Coordinates of C-alpha atoms in Angstrom, one line a residue:
X1 CA 0.0 0.0 0.0
X2 CA 1.4 3.4 -1.0
X3 CA 2.0 5.9 1.8
X4 CA 0.2 9.3 1.6
X5 CA 2.4 12.3 0.5
X6 CA 3.9 14.1 3.5
X7 CA 1.8 17.2 3.0
X8 CA -1.4 15.2 2.9
X9 CA -0.3 13.2 6.0
X10 CA 0.3 16.4 7.9
X11 CA -3.1 17.7 6.9
X12 CA -4.9 14.5 8.0
X13 CA -3.1 14.5 11.4
X14 CA -4.1 18.1 12.0
X15 CA -7.7 17.6 11.0
X16 CA -9.0 16.6 14.5
X17 CA -7.6 19.8 16.0
X18 CA -9.2 21.9 13.3
X19 CA -12.6 20.2 13.9
X20 CA -12.2 20.7 17.7
X21 CA -11.4 24.3 17.2
X22 CA -14.5 24.8 15.1
X23 CA -16.6 22.8 17.7
X24 CA -15.1 23.5 21.2
X25 CA -15.9 21.1 23.9
X26 CA -18.5 22.3 26.4
X27 CA -17.3 23.7 29.7
X28 CA -16.9 21.2 32.5
X29 CA -20.1 20.3 34.2
X30 CA -20.3 20.8 37.9
X31 CA -23.5 20.1 39.8
X32 CA -24.9 18.3 42.8
X33 CA -28.0 17.0 41.1
X34 CA -30.0 17.4 37.9
X35 CA -33.2 16.0 39.6
X36 CA -36.0 18.4 38.7
X37 CA -37.6 18.1 42.2
X38 CA -34.4 19.6 43.6
X39 CA -35.7 23.0 42.8
X40 CA -38.5 22.5 45.4
X41 CA -38.8 23.5 49.0
X42 CA -41.5 21.6 50.9
X43 CA -44.0 22.9 53.5
X44 CA -45.5 19.9 55.4
X45 CA -48.9 20.0 56.9
X46 CA -50.9 17.4 58.9
X47 CA -54.0 18.5 57.0
X48 CA -56.5 18.1 59.8
X49 CA -54.3 20.3 62.1
X50 CA -53.5 23.2 59.8
X51 CA -56.7 25.3 59.1
X52 CA -60.4 24.5 59.2
X53 CA -61.5 26.2 56.0
X54 CA -64.9 24.5 55.7
X55 CA -66.7 23.6 59.0
X56 CA -69.4 21.9 57.0
X57 CA -67.1 18.8 56.4
X58 CA -66.1 18.4 60.1
X59 CA -68.4 15.4 60.6
X60 CA -68.8 16.4 64.2
X61 CA -71.6 13.9 64.8
X62 CA -69.7 10.9 63.4
X63 CA -68.8 7.8 65.3
X64 CA -71.9 7.0 67.4
X65 CA -70.7 5.6 70.8
X66 CA -67.1 6.2 69.7
X67 CA -67.2 9.8 68.4
X68 CA -64.4 11.1 66.2
X69 CA -64.4 14.9 66.7
X70 CA -62.3 16.6 69.4
X71 CA -60.9 13.9 71.7
X72 CA -58.4 15.5 74.2
X73 CA -55.5 13.4 75.4
X74 CA -56.1 12.7 79.1
X75 CA -53.9 13.7 82.0
X76 CA -52.4 16.7 80.3
X77 CA -50.3 19.0 82.6
X78 CA -51.9 22.3 83.6
X79 CA -52.1 24.6 80.6
X80 CA -51.2 21.9 78.1
X81 CA -53.3 20.0 75.6
X82 CA -53.2 17.5 72.8
X83 CA -56.0 15.9 70.8
X84 CA -56.5 12.5 69.0
X85 CA -59.8 13.4 67.4
X86 CA -60.5 15.3 64.2
X87 CA -60.2 19.1 64.5
X88 CA -61.4 20.2 61.1
X89 CA -58.4 21.0 58.9
X90 CA -59.2 20.4 55.3
X91 CA -58.3 21.1 51.7
X92 CA -60.0 24.5 51.8
X93 CA -57.9 25.5 54.8
X94 CA -54.7 24.8 52.8
X95 CA -56.0 26.5 49.6
X96 CA -57.1 29.6 51.6
X97 CA -53.5 29.9 52.8
X98 CA -51.7 28.9 49.6
X99 CA -50.5 32.5 49.1
X100 CA -49.1 32.5 52.7
X101 CA -47.1 29.3 52.0
X102 CA -45.9 30.5 48.5
X103 CA -44.9 33.9 49.8
X104 CA -42.8 32.2 52.5
X105 CA -40.7 30.8 49.7
X106 CA -42.1 27.3 49.4
X107 CA -42.9 25.6 46.1
X108 CA -44.7 22.4 47.3
X109 CA -47.0 21.4 50.1
X110 CA -46.8 17.9 51.5
X111 CA -50.2 16.7 52.8
X112 CA -50.9 13.7 55.0
X113 CA -52.7 10.7 53.4
X114 CA -56.1 11.6 51.8
X115 CA -57.6 8.1 51.7
X116 CA -60.7 7.0 53.6
X117 CA -60.2 6.2 57.2
X118 CA -62.5 4.6 59.8
X119 CA -65.5 6.6 61.1
X120 CA -65.0 5.7 64.7
X121 CA -62.3 6.1 67.4
X122 CA -60.4 2.8 67.9
X123 CA -61.2 0.8 71.0
X124 CA -58.3 -1.7 70.9
X125 CA -54.6 -1.3 71.8
X126 CA -53.3 0.6 74.8
X127 CA -55.0 3.8 75.9
X128 CA -53.6 7.0 74.6
X129 CA -51.6 8.8 77.3
X130 CA -49.9 12.1 77.5
X131 CA -46.6 11.8 75.7
X132 CA -47.1 8.1 74.9
X133 CA -46.1 6.4 71.6
X134 CA -47.8 3.6 69.7
X135 CA -50.9 3.9 72.0
X136 CA -54.0 4.1 69.9
X137 CA -57.0 3.3 72.1
X138 CA -59.3 6.3 71.8
X139 CA -57.5 7.7 68.8
X140 CA -59.0 8.4 65.3
X141 CA -57.7 8.4 61.8
X142 CA -57.4 12.2 61.6
X143 CA -53.9 11.8 60.4
X144 CA -54.9 9.7 57.4
X145 CA -52.5 6.7 57.9
X146 CA -55.3 4.2 58.7
X147 CA -56.7 3.6 55.2
X148 CA -59.7 1.4 54.6
X149 CA -60.3 2.3 51.0
X150 CA -57.2 3.6 49.1
X151 CA -59.4 4.6 46.1
X152 CA -61.8 6.8 48.1
X153 CA -61.2 10.3 49.4
X154 CA -61.8 10.8 53.1
X155 CA -64.9 12.8 53.8
X156 CA -63.2 15.2 56.2
X157 CA -61.1 16.8 53.4
X158 CA -63.1 18.0 50.4
X159 CA -65.5 20.9 49.9
X160 CA -67.9 21.6 47.1
X161 CA -65.8 21.9 43.9
X162 CA -62.7 20.9 45.9
X163 CA -62.1 17.2 45.6
X164 CA -58.5 16.1 45.3
X165 CA -58.3 17.0 41.7
X166 CA -59.8 20.4 42.4
X167 CA -57.4 20.8 45.3
X168 CA -54.2 20.1 43.3
X169 CA -55.6 22.3 40.5
X170 CA -56.2 25.2 42.9
X171 CA -52.8 24.8 44.4
X172 CA -51.2 24.7 41.0
X173 CA -52.9 28.0 40.2
X174 CA -51.1 29.4 43.3
X175 CA -47.8 28.0 41.9
X176 CA -47.6 25.2 44.4
X177 CA -47.3 21.5 43.8
X178 CA -48.9 18.9 46.1
X179 CA -46.7 16.1 47.5
X180 CA -49.0 13.2 48.6
X181 CA -48.2 11.1 51.6
X182 CA -48.8 7.5 50.7
X183 CA -49.0 4.3 52.8
X184 CA -48.4 0.8 51.4
X185 CA -47.3 -1.1 54.5
X186 CA -50.5 -1.2 56.3
X187 CA -54.2 -0.2 56.6
X188 CA -56.2 0.5 59.7
X189 CA -55.9 -1.0 63.2
X190 CA -57.2 -4.5 62.9
X191 CA -57.4 -6.4 66.2
X192 CA -57.6 -6.3 70.0
X193 CA -61.0 -4.5 69.9
X194 CA -63.3 -5.7 72.8
X195 CA -66.0 -5.8 70.2
X196 CA -65.4 -5.8 66.5
X197 CA -65.9 -2.3 65.0
X198 CA -67.5 -2.1 61.5
X199 CA -64.5 -0.7 59.5
X200 CA -61.3 -1.5 61.4
X201 CA -59.1 -4.1 59.7
X202 CA -61.2 -4.0 56.5
X203 CA -60.2 -3.0 53.0
X204 CA -62.5 -2.0 50.1
X205 CA -61.6 -1.6 46.4
X206 CA -62.5 1.1 43.9
X207 CA -66.0 -0.4 43.4
X208 CA -66.7 -0.6 47.1
X209 CA -66.2 -4.4 47.2
X210 CA -64.7 -5.8 50.4
X211 CA -61.4 -7.4 49.5
X212 CA -59.8 -7.9 52.9
X213 CA -60.9 -8.4 56.5
X214 CA -58.8 -9.0 59.6
X215 CA -62.0 -9.9 61.5
X216 CA -60.5 -8.6 64.8
X217 CA -58.1 -11.6 64.9
X218 CA -54.5 -11.4 66.0
X219 CA -52.1 -11.9 63.0
X220 CA -51.1 -15.4 64.0
X221 CA -54.8 -16.5 63.9
X222 CA -55.3 -15.4 60.3
X223 CA -55.7 -18.2 57.8
X224 CA -54.8 -16.7 54.3
X225 CA -54.7 -20.1 52.6
X226 CA -58.3 -21.0 53.3
X227 CA -59.9 -17.6 53.9
X228 CA -59.5 -15.2 50.9
X229 CA -60.3 -12.1 53.0
X230 CA -57.2 -12.8 55.1
X231 CA -54.9 -13.1 52.1
X232 CA -54.0 -9.4 52.0
X233 CA -52.4 -9.6 55.4
X234 CA -49.2 -10.9 57.0
X235 CA -49.6 -13.4 59.8
X236 CA -46.5 -12.2 61.7
X237 CA -47.8 -8.9 62.8
X238 CA -46.2 -5.5 62.3
X239 CA -46.5 -2.0 63.7
X240 CA -48.9 -1.6 66.7
X241 CA -52.2 -3.3 65.9
X242 CA -52.2 -2.2 62.3
X243 CA -53.4 -4.5 59.5
X244 CA -50.0 -5.5 57.9
X245 CA -50.1 -5.9 54.1
X246 CA -48.5 -9.1 52.7
X247 CA -45.8 -7.8 50.3
X248 CA -45.6 -11.2 48.7
X249 CA -49.2 -11.2 47.5
X250 CA -49.3 -9.8 43.9
X251 CA -52.9 -8.6 44.6
X252 CA -51.5 -6.2 47.2
X253 CA -49.2 -4.6 44.7
X254 CA -52.0 -4.3 42.1
X255 CA -54.3 -2.8 44.6
X256 CA -51.9 -0.1 45.7
X257 CA -50.5 0.7 42.3
X258 CA -54.0 1.2 41.0
X259 CA -54.9 3.5 43.8
X260 CA -51.9 5.7 43.6
X261 CA -52.0 5.9 39.8
X262 CA -55.5 7.3 40.4
X263 CA -54.2 10.1 42.7
X264 CA -51.4 10.9 40.2
X265 CA -54.0 11.3 37.5
X266 CA -55.7 13.8 39.9
X267 CA -52.6 15.9 40.3
X268 CA -50.2 14.5 42.9
X269 CA -46.8 15.8 41.9
X270 CA -44.6 13.6 44.1
X271 CA -45.0 10.9 46.8
X272 CA -43.7 10.8 50.3
X273 CA -43.6 7.1 51.2
X274 CA -44.6 6.2 54.7
X275 CA -42.8 3.3 56.6
X276 CA -40.7 2.4 53.6
X277 CA -38.4 0.2 55.8
X278 CA -41.3 -2.1 56.6
X279 CA -41.5 -3.5 53.0
X280 CA -38.6 -5.2 51.2
X281 CA -36.6 -3.6 48.4
X282 CA -38.0 -6.0 45.9
X283 CA -41.5 -4.6 46.6
X284 CA -40.4 -1.0 46.2
X285 CA -38.5 -1.8 43.0
X286 CA -41.7 -3.3 41.5
X287 CA -43.8 -0.4 42.8
X288 CA -41.4 2.2 41.4
X289 CA -41.2 0.5 38.0
X290 CA -45.0 0.5 37.7
X291 CA -45.4 4.2 38.9
X292 CA -42.7 5.5 36.6
X293 CA -44.0 3.5 33.7
X294 CA -47.0 5.7 34.0
X295 CA -45.2 8.9 35.0
X296 CA -41.5 8.8 33.9
X297 CA -39.2 10.5 36.4
X298 CA -41.9 10.6 39.1
X299 CA -40.2 11.7 42.4
X300 CA -40.7 9.7 45.6
X301 CA -39.0 10.0 49.0
X302 CA -39.3 7.5 51.8
X303 CA -39.4 7.5 55.6
X304 CA -37.0 5.0 57.1
X305 CA -36.8 6.2 60.7
X306 CA -33.2 5.3 61.2
X307 CA -30.2 7.4 62.0
X308 CA -27.7 5.2 60.2
X309 CA -26.8 6.4 56.7
X310 CA -25.7 2.9 55.5
X311 CA -29.1 1.6 56.5
X312 CA -31.3 4.1 54.8
X313 CA -29.1 4.6 51.7
X314 CA -30.2 1.3 50.1
X315 CA -33.5 2.8 49.2
X316 CA -31.8 5.3 47.0
X317 CA -30.0 2.8 44.8
X318 CA -31.4 2.2 41.3
X319 CA -31.7 -1.5 41.8
X320 CA -34.1 -0.8 44.8
X321 CA -36.3 1.7 43.0
X322 CA -34.2 4.9 43.2
X323 CA -36.2 6.6 46.0
X324 CA -34.9 9.6 47.8
X325 CA -35.2 9.4 51.6
X326 CA -35.7 11.8 54.5
X327 CA -32.2 12.5 55.8
X328 CA -32.5 11.2 59.4
X329 CA -28.7 11.1 60.0
X330 CA -28.4 14.8 59.1
X331 CA -31.6 15.5 61.2
X332 CA -29.8 14.2 64.3
X333 CA -26.9 16.5 63.7
X334 CA -29.1 19.5 62.9
X335 CA -31.0 19.3 66.2
X336 CA -27.7 18.6 68.1
X337 CA -26.2 21.8 66.6
X338 CA -29.2 24.2 66.5
X339 CA -30.8 23.3 69.8
X340 CA -27.6 24.0 71.7
X341 CA -25.8 27.4 71.8
X342 CA -22.0 27.0 71.5
X343 CA -22.3 23.9 69.4
X344 CA -19.9 23.3 66.5
X345 CA -20.9 23.5 62.8
X346 CA -18.3 20.8 62.2
X347 CA -20.9 18.2 63.4
X348 CA -22.9 18.8 60.3
X349 CA -20.1 17.9 58.0
X350 CA -20.1 14.4 59.4
X351 CA -23.5 13.7 58.0
X352 CA -23.3 15.4 54.6
X353 CA -21.6 12.5 52.8
X354 CA -20.5 14.7 50.0
X355 CA -17.7 12.2 49.1
X356 CA -17.7 8.4 49.0
X357 CA -21.0 8.2 50.9
X358 CA -23.5 5.4 50.8
X359 CA -26.2 7.2 49.0
X360 CA -26.9 7.1 45.2
X361 CA -26.8 10.9 45.4
X362 CA -26.7 12.9 48.7
X363 CA -28.0 16.0 47.0
X364 CA -31.4 14.4 46.3
X365 CA -32.1 13.8 50.0
X366 CA -34.9 15.5 51.9
X367 CA -33.4 17.6 54.7
X368 CA -35.4 18.4 57.9
X369 CA -35.0 19.0 61.6
X370 CA -38.3 17.6 62.9
X371 CA -41.7 16.3 61.8
X372 CA -45.0 14.8 63.1
X373 CA -43.4 11.5 64.2
X374 CA -40.9 13.0 66.7
X375 CA -40.4 15.8 69.1
X376 CA -40.3 19.2 67.4
X377 CA -37.0 20.9 67.6
X378 CA -36.5 22.5 71.0
X379 CA -34.5 25.6 70.0
X380 CA -34.6 29.3 70.6
X381 CA -35.9 31.6 67.9
X382 CA -32.2 32.2 67.0
X383 CA -31.7 28.4 66.7
X384 CA -34.6 28.1 64.3
X385 CA -33.3 31.0 62.2
X386 CA -29.8 29.4 62.1
X387 CA -31.3 26.0 61.1
X388 CA -33.3 27.6 58.3
X389 CA -30.2 29.5 57.0
X390 CA -28.5 26.1 56.8
X391 CA -31.3 24.1 55.3
X392 CA -32.0 26.6 52.5
X393 CA -28.3 27.0 51.4
X394 CA -26.7 23.5 52.0
X395 CA -27.1 20.4 50.0
X396 CA -30.5 18.6 50.0
X397 CA -34.2 19.5 49.5
X398 CA -35.6 21.4 52.6
X399 CA -38.7 20.3 54.3
X400 CA -40.3 22.5 57.1
X401 CA -43.1 21.2 59.3
X402 CA -46.1 23.5 59.7
X403 CA -45.8 26.1 62.4
X404 CA -42.0 26.0 62.5
X405 CA -42.0 29.5 61.0
X406 CA -43.1 30.6 64.5
X407 CA -41.5 27.9 66.7
X408 CA -44.9 26.4 67.3
X409 CA -45.0 23.7 70.0
X410 CA -41.2 23.5 70.1
X411 CA -39.9 20.5 71.9
X412 CA -43.3 18.7 72.0
X413 CA -43.6 15.1 70.9
X414 CA -46.6 13.1 69.7
X415 CA -49.5 13.1 72.2
X416 CA -48.0 16.1 74.0
X417 CA -48.6 18.8 71.4
X418 CA -46.5 17.9 68.3
X419 CA -49.6 17.8 66.0
X420 CA -51.7 20.5 67.7
X421 CA -54.1 22.6 65.6
X422 CA -52.4 25.7 64.1
X423 CA -55.4 27.6 62.8
X424 CA -56.1 30.8 60.9
X425 CA -55.4 33.1 63.8
X426 CA -51.9 31.7 64.1
X427 CA -51.3 31.9 60.4
X428 CA -52.4 35.5 60.4
X429 CA -50.1 36.3 63.3
X430 CA -47.1 34.4 62.0
X431 CA -45.3 37.4 60.4
X432 CA -44.9 38.8 63.9
X433 CA -42.6 36.0 64.9
X434 CA -38.9 36.8 64.8
X435 CA -38.4 33.4 63.0
X436 CA -40.7 34.3 60.1
X437 CA -39.0 37.0 58.2
X438 CA -35.5 35.4 58.1
X439 CA -37.1 32.1 56.9
X440 CA -39.0 34.0 54.1
X441 CA -35.8 35.8 53.1
X442 CA -33.6 32.7 52.8
X443 CA -36.4 30.5 51.3
X444 CA -37.2 33.0 48.6
X445 CA -33.5 33.3 47.8
X446 CA -33.2 29.5 47.3
X447 CA -36.3 29.5 45.2
X448 CA -34.6 32.0 42.8
X449 CA -31.1 30.7 42.9
X450 CA -30.1 27.6 40.8
X451 CA -26.8 27.2 42.6
X452 CA -28.5 26.8 46.0
X453 CA -30.9 24.2 44.6
X454 CA -28.6 22.0 42.6
X455 CA -25.0 23.2 43.1
X456 CA -22.1 21.0 44.1
X457 CA -21.2 21.8 47.7
X458 CA -17.5 22.7 48.3
X459 CA -16.9 23.3 52.0
X460 CA -14.3 26.0 53.0
X461 CA -14.8 25.7 56.7
X462 CA -17.3 24.3 59.1
X463 CA -16.0 25.3 62.5
X464 CA -17.5 26.6 65.8
X465 CA -20.1 29.2 64.9
X466 CA -19.0 29.7 61.3
X467 CA -19.9 27.8 58.1
X468 CA -18.5 28.9 54.8
X469 CA -19.1 26.9 51.6
X470 CA -19.6 27.2 47.9
X471 CA -22.5 25.8 45.9
X472 CA -21.5 25.6 42.2
X473 CA -23.8 24.9 39.3
X474 CA -22.3 24.8 35.8
X475 CA -24.5 22.9 33.4
X476 CA -26.6 23.4 30.3
X477 CA -25.5 26.9 29.7
X478 CA -26.0 28.0 33.3
X479 CA -22.9 29.1 35.3
X480 CA -23.5 30.2 38.8
X481 CA -21.5 30.0 42.0
X482 CA -22.9 30.9 45.4
X483 CA -20.6 31.6 48.3
X484 CA -22.4 31.1 51.6
X485 CA -21.3 32.5 54.9
X486 CA -23.3 31.5 58.1
X487 CA -22.8 32.9 61.6
X488 CA -24.8 31.2 64.4
X489 CA -23.0 33.2 67.1
X490 CA -24.5 35.9 69.2
X491 CA -22.3 38.7 67.8
X492 CA -21.5 39.8 64.3
X493 CA -18.2 38.7 62.8
X494 CA -16.1 39.5 59.8
X495 CA -15.4 36.6 57.6
X496 CA -12.9 36.3 54.8
X497 CA -12.5 33.8 52.0
X498 CA -9.5 33.1 49.8
X499 CA -9.7 29.3 49.2
X500 CA -11.0 28.4 45.8
X501 CA -12.2 32.0 45.3
X502 CA -12.9 32.7 41.6
X503 CA -11.8 36.2 40.5
X504 CA -14.6 38.3 39.0
X505 CA -17.5 40.6 39.8
X506 CA -19.5 39.0 42.7
X507 CA -23.0 40.1 43.6
X508 CA -24.6 40.3 47.0
X509 CA -27.6 37.9 46.6
X510 CA -29.8 40.0 48.9
X511 CA -29.2 43.7 48.0
X512 CA -27.7 43.3 44.5
X513 CA -24.5 45.3 45.2
X514 CA -21.5 44.1 43.3
X515 CA -17.8 44.1 44.0
X516 CA -14.8 43.2 41.9
X517 CA -12.8 40.4 43.6
X518 CA -9.3 39.2 42.9
X519 CA -8.1 36.8 45.6
X520 CA -10.0 37.7 48.7
X521 CA -13.7 38.3 49.6
X522 CA -14.5 39.7 53.0
X523 CA -17.9 40.4 54.6
X524 CA -19.5 41.2 57.9
X525 CA -22.0 38.6 58.9
X526 CA -24.6 39.6 61.5
X527 CA -25.3 37.5 64.6
X528 CA -27.4 34.5 63.6
X529 CA -27.1 35.8 60.0
X530 CA -26.3 34.8 56.5
X531 CA -24.5 36.4 53.6
X532 CA -24.6 34.9 50.1
X533 CA -22.6 36.2 47.2
X534 CA -23.2 35.1 43.6
X535 CA -20.9 34.9 40.5
X536 CA -22.4 34.2 37.2
X537 CA -19.3 33.0 35.4
X538 CA -17.5 29.8 34.7
X539 CA -14.9 28.3 37.0
X540 CA -11.4 29.0 35.8
X541 CA -9.0 28.4 38.7
X542 CA -7.1 25.1 38.1
X543 CA -7.2 24.1 41.8
X544 CA -10.9 24.7 42.0
X545 CA -11.6 22.8 38.8
X546 CA -9.5 19.8 40.1
X547 CA -11.3 19.8 43.4
X548 CA -14.7 20.0 41.7
X549 CA -13.9 17.2 39.3
X550 CA -13.0 15.1 42.3
X551 CA -16.2 15.9 44.1
X552 CA -18.2 15.1 40.9
X553 CA -16.5 11.7 40.7
X554 CA -17.0 10.8 44.3
X555 CA -20.4 12.2 45.2
X556 CA -22.4 9.2 44.0
X557 CA -20.3 6.1 44.1
X558 CA -23.4 4.0 44.6
X559 CA -25.4 5.3 41.6
X560 CA -25.8 1.8 40.1

């Protein structure tokens, strides 16, 4: 074969460089996550306990000899109260205050389960007591987690023209998505009743046909092989006296998928999955595959009440259904830091898992400091402010429990005030709380700042009362770096940054003032304050690019 002439050979060798020059490679991508839901910030309400917008749906006469409305927890200390009956909160109460939630800076509202619950108070189990847990005698299904028909909307929630589809539509008109809390592990309490109650332990389908009945029998007395109405349930028991669904029965999966597809059709934008740890990964993979076949990319996050990251991380892996999870390990550190003056920001770094962690992607986790299943954070107003500054600037998708914008019922656990009624008067008075305005300010900033939603987190220092870090988002034509400075101390302090600092014109994210920066950015940060500076330009420093490339490579080692 004849060799090409030297001049032709030189041209052929140079051709790739010519083509590359004509079509330059895109700038390096740096991001924490590309998950669309990462742009959200979630306000969580126990619907019955938020606002009673429509008293006509209260069902105050329901329950007969076991009434359901207004059932105070006995033996409350003087001046204290809790309630295990319905108190009237409904869809209209949420819609009436959608503007309040949106203006606070939130983009989604997570509501407790909407499915039909029993029409009486439960007579089995152990009697509800002040501060008790897993005690259900005298309690009602006001919370929604005791489903008896997963296809039917509970009658306490809708108003005329405001069924679930109408609710999600009304919220969307207010620029808010609805996150629906779903249960697949169990139905209503099912046994230990002195006398069988007409709905407990039963399950109906979309046509109103009875498909399961515990018949007030203890789980080990069920006979699923010979009695079809027992076949939905496990015989080994589960949580409290709840009817525990058999994850190995294909009919259970079909029933639940059909029900939750129905609520997606009516506008549910994402799911929070209750008690995800109580069903095996194979069930959740099958469930996720079915849901996402209908709605590709549908976002779901689970509740595995465990503070070990390695334990809860398995839910996030692709082979197990690629669920996000509520970030319990970080929650433990958040309360340890923000409940206690003089604590060290370094504690938070231990639970971020930005490198080589067990999660498929730590940036997709739901971050929070309390909720309805635990004691509310017992912090000062300043502690709540500091916690919000962290949650709305650091990695993860923030979730705030209703009333936290005022420190409502701080420190109170279930059956001692955690789920107390908030009400319209408290909503109207909320802006007077010293917690409210700082939350609104930082939540609105995150809502409008891609780097704070999706950016890779590069820590400069987390030490004592100071936290300084970057959030860097460089993808799809967007180039934004946020430099965050947090001060949880009682006095103002001057902070300076040189590490990984990109030269350029930086903009104060709050007041818009700009400054030309070369190799040092210095700012005064108020007591319990936050400063955020933005640079809308690509990263050019070689050491920063190398560090970011390393973070990109190591943030999601388990993304199988």
